[in-house]
XYZ file of C-alpha atoms in Angstrom:
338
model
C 19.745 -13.292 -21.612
C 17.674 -11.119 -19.126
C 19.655 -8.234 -17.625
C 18.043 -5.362 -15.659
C 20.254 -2.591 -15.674
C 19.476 -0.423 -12.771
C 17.417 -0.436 -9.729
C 14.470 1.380 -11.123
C 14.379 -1.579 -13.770
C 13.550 -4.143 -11.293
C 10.646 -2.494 -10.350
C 7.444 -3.846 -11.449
C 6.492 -6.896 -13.094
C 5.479 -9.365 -10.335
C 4.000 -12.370 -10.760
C -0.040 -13.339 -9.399
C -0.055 -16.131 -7.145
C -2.864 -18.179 -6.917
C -4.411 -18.172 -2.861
C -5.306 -21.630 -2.233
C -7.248 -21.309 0.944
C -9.472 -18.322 -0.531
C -9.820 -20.040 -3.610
C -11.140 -23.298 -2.154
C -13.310 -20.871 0.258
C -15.027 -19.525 -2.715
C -15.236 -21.014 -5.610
C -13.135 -18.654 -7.454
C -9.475 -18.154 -8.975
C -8.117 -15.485 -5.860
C -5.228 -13.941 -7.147
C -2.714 -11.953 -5.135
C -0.008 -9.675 -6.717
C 3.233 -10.531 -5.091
C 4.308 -6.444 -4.561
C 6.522 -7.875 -1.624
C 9.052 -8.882 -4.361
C 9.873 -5.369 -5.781
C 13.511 -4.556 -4.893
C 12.255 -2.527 -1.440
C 9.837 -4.989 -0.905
C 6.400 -2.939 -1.079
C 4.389 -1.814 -4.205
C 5.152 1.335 -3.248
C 8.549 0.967 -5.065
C 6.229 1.607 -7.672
C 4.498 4.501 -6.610
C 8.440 5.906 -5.890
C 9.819 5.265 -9.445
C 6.198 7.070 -10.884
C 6.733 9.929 -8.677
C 10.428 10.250 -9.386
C 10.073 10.135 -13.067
C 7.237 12.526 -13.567
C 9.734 14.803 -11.500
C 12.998 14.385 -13.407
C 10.415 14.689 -16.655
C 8.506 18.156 -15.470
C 12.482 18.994 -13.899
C 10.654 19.335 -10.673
C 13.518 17.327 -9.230
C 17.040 18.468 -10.600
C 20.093 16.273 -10.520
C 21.546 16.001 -7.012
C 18.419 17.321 -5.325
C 16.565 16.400 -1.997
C 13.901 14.263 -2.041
C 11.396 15.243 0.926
C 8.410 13.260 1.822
C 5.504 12.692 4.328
C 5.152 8.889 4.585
C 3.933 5.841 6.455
C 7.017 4.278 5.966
C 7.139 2.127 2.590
C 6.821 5.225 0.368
C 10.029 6.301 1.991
C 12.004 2.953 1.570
C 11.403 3.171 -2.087
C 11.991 6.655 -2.603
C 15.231 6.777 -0.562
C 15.875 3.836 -2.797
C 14.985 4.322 -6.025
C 16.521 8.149 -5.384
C 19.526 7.012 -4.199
C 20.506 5.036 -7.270
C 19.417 7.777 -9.432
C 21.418 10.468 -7.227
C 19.211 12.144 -4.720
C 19.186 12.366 -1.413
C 16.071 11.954 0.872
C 14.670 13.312 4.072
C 12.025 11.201 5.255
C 9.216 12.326 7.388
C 6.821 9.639 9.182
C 4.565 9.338 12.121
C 6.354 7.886 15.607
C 3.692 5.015 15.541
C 5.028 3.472 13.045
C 6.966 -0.142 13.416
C 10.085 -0.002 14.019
C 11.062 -2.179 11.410
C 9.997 0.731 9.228
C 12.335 3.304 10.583
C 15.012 0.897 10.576
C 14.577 0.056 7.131
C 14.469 3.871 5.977
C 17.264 4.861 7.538
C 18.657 1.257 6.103
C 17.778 2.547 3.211
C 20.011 5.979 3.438
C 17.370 8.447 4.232
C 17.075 11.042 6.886
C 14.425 10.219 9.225
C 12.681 12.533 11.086
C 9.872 11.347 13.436
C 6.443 13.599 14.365
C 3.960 12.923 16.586
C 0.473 11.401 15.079
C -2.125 14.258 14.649
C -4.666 14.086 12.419
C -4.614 15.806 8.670
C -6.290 19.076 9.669
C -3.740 19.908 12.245
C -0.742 21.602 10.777
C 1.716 19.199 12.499
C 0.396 16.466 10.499
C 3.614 15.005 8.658
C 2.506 15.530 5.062
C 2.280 19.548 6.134
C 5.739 19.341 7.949
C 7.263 17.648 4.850
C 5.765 20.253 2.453
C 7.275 23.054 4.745
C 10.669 22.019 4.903
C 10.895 21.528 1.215
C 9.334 25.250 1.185
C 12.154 25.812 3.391
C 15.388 24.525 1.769
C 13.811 25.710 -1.528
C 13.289 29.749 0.081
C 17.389 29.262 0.700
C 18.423 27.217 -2.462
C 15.631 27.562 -5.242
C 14.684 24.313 -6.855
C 17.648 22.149 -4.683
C 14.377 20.015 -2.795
C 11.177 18.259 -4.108
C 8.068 17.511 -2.402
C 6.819 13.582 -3.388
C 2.825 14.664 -2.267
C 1.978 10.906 -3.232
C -1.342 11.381 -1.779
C -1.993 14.308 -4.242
C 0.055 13.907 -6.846
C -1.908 12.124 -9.339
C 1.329 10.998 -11.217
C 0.710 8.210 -8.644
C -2.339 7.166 -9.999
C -1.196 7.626 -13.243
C 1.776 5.228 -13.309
C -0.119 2.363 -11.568
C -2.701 2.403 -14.188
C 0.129 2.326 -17.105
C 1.754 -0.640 -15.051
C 0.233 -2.160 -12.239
C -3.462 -2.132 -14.179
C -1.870 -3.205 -17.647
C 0.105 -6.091 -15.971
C -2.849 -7.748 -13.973
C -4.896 -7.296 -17.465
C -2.093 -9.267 -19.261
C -1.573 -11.800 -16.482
C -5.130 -12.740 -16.281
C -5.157 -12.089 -20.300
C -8.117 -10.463 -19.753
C -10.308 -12.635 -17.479
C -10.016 -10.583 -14.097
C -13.791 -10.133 -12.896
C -12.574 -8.451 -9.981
C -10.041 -5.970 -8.112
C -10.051 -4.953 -4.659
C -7.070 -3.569 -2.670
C -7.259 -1.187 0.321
C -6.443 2.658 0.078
C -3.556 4.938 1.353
C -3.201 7.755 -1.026
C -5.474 6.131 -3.274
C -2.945 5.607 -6.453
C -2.870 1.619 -6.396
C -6.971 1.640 -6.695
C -7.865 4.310 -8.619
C -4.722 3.329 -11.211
C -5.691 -0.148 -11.446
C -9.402 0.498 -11.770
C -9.175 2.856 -13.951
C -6.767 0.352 -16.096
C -9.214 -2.647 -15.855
C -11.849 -0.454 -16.595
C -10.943 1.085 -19.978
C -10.479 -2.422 -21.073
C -13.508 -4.168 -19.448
C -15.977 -1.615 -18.211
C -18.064 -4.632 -16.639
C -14.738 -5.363 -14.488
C -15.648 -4.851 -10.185
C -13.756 -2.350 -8.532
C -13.321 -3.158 -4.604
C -12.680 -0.878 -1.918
C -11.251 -3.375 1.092
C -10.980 -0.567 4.191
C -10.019 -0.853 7.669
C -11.707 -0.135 10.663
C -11.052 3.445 11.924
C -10.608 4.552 7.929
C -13.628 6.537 6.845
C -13.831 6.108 3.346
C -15.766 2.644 3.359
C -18.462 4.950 4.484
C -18.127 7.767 2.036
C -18.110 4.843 -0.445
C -21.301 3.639 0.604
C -23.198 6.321 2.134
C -21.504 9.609 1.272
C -20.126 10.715 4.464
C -16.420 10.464 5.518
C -17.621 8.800 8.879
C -14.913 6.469 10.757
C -15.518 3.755 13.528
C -13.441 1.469 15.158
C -9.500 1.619 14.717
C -7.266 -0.770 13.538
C -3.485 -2.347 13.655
C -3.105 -1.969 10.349
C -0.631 0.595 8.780
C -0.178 2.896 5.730
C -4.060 2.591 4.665
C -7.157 4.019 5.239
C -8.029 7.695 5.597
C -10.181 10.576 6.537
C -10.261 12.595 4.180
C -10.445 12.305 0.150
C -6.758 12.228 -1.674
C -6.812 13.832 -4.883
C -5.498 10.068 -6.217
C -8.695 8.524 -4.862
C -11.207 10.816 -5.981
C -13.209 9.559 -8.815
C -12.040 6.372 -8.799
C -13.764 3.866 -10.377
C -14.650 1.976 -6.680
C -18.622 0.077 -7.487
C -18.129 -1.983 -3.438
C -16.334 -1.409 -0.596
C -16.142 -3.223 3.085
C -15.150 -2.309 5.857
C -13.132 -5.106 7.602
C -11.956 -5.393 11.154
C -8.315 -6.991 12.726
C -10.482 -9.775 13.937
C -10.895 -10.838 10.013
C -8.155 -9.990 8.575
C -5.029 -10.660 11.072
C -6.046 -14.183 10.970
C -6.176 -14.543 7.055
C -3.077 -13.587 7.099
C -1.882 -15.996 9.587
C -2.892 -18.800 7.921
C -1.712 -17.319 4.775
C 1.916 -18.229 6.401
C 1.050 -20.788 7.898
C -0.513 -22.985 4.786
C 0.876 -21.237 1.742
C 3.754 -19.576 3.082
C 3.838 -16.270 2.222
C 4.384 -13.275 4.485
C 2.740 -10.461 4.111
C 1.864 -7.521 6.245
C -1.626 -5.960 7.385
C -2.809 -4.218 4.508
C -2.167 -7.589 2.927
C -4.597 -9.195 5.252
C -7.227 -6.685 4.517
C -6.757 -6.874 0.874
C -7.505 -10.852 1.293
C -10.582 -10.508 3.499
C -11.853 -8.012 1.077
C -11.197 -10.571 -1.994
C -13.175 -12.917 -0.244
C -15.884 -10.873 0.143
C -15.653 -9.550 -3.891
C -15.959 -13.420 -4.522
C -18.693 -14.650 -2.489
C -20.281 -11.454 -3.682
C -19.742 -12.100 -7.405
C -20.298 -16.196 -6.995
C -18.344 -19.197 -7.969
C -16.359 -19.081 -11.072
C -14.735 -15.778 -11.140
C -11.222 -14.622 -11.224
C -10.294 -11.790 -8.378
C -6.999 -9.799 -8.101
C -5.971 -8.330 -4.918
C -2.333 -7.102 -4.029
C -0.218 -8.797 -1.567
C 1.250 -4.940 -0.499
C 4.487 -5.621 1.358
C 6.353 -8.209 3.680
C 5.245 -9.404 6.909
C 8.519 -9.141 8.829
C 7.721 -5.625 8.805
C 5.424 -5.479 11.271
C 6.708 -8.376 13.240
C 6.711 -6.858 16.912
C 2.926 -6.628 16.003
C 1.289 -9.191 13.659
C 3.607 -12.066 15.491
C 3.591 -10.980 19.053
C 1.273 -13.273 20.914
C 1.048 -10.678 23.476
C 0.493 -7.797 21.495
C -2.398 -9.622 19.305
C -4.105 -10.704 22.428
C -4.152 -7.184 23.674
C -5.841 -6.024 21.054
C -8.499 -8.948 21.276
C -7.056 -10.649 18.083
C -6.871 -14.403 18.052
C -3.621 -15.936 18.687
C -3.021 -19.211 16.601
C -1.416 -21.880 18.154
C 1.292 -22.665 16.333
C 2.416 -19.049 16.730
C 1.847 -19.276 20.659
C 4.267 -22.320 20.521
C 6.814 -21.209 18.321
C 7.217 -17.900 21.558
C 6.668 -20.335 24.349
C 8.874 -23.315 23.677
């Protein structure tokens, strides 16, 4: 008999699902990890649960304190979570562009949500700057009552998804993953699992799948944090270099646009059935591309990040999508039109 015994338990261990339509499309075994199944429904339950117990081991987080964080939304969910089970109450704070799903689901989820406009990372207003100061804050009146996540700098990010995420996907593939490409936020799900795959296969592929509008693609591949475009897709990308991404492991990256992506992801739903959201889609056009690149024959791993319904009012809005120039398929144009 299989028990889990707590919330932070359940976290972890997914299963890969084989991608019929990109495996077909390239000759190879396309693997997606199924993150959408951890108990919050992102892999950034995991990134929570790594955060959380580096801070309950340093006793940067004491029983019954505040967890604050700057987040795109899915870091929240599993902090507020994972914290909540374990004690701790969270204050949540996230860019007003987000989907609304997202806020609903934090504050779902029992954390405080506090909203701030969308300014880039130099300007002080930036959310990750206003989290870090109101921790500061509470912490000037009550020393050591709040803790500050930093995933995007906290390497105990990186750290705990190459001691799970990495060592799973070895075990799963028992060692035959050529490839692994995922998109970047703070840079922990990459740089963990590369460095993972790596130590065990240095001739592995690291992947760097980036959207449009994110500049690292370019520092990748020509040493310049240079971004063009934008895109729909939330929670990845980046202008500047996290201390999670730096030096990892990355030998490609692509820049991919909503065009490619949004519709992989469609027909991801529509032929396979799984729902996933945009990150999701980029992660798939970028496994593609780590395929055809590598040839027929090889086994790729991306990482299916987090649920479609998420982003519904976006990625399933006819009228959205077509503002944005995206094509519309038309079984999703029926299913809103009768």
């Amino acid at each position: 008999m299989t028990i889990r015994a707590d919330l932070s338990s359940a976290v972890g261990r997914t299963p890969l699902l084989r991608l019929r339509h990109a495996s077909a499309l390239t000759g190879c075994d396309v693997l997606g990890k199924a993150e959408f199944l951890n108990p919050g429904g992102s892999i950034k339950d995991r990134t929570a649960l790594g955060l959380i117990l580096d801070a309950e081991h340093t006793g940067a987080l004491r029983p019954g304190g505040v967890i604050v964080e700057g987040t795109a939304g899915n870091t929240g969910i599993g902090l507020a979570l994972i914290g909540g089970s374990r004690g701790y109450r969270s204050v949540i704070f996230m860019p007003d562009t987000q989907s609304r799903e997202k806020i609903d689901a934090l504050r779902v989820a029992g954390a405080q949500v506090r909203l701030v406009p969308a300014v880039p990372f130099k300007d002080p207003r930036h959310y990750v700057h206003i989290a870090r100061a109101y921790a500061e804050s509470l912490n000037e009146t009550s020393p050591g009552s709040a803790w500050f996540g930093n995933q995007f700098d906290n390497v105990a990010n990186r750290d705990w998804h190459e001691a799970t995420t990495g060592v799973e996907i070895w075990e799963q593939t028992e060692g035959r993953v050529d490839g692994f490409v995922c998109s970047s936020g703070t840079g922990g799900t990459l740089a963990g699992v590369g460095r993972a795959l790596k130590a065990r296969k240095p001739g592995v592929k690291i992947a760097l799948s980036d959207p449009t509008g994110s500049a690292l693609a370019s520092y990748i591949n020509r040493g310049e944090l240079l971004a063009e475009g934008n895109s729909i897709s939330e929670g990845i990308g980046s202008s500047r270099i996290t201390a999670n991404f730096e030096d990892a492991p990355i030998d490609l990256a692509w820049s991919i646009d909503d065009q490619e992506s949004v519709p992989l992801l469609h027909r991801l739903l529509r032929e396979e059935g799984w729902c996933v959201g945009g990150s999701s889609g980029v992660n798939l056009a970028g496994a593609i591309r780590l395929a055809q690149t590598l040839g027929p024959g090889h086994t790729i791993v991306t990482v299916l990040s987090d649920a479609g319904t998420r982003y519904q009012a976006k990625l399933f809005n006819p009228a959205f999508l077509r503002g944005k120039g995206i094509p519309v398929p038309d079984w999703l144009e029926q299913a809103f039109t009768g």
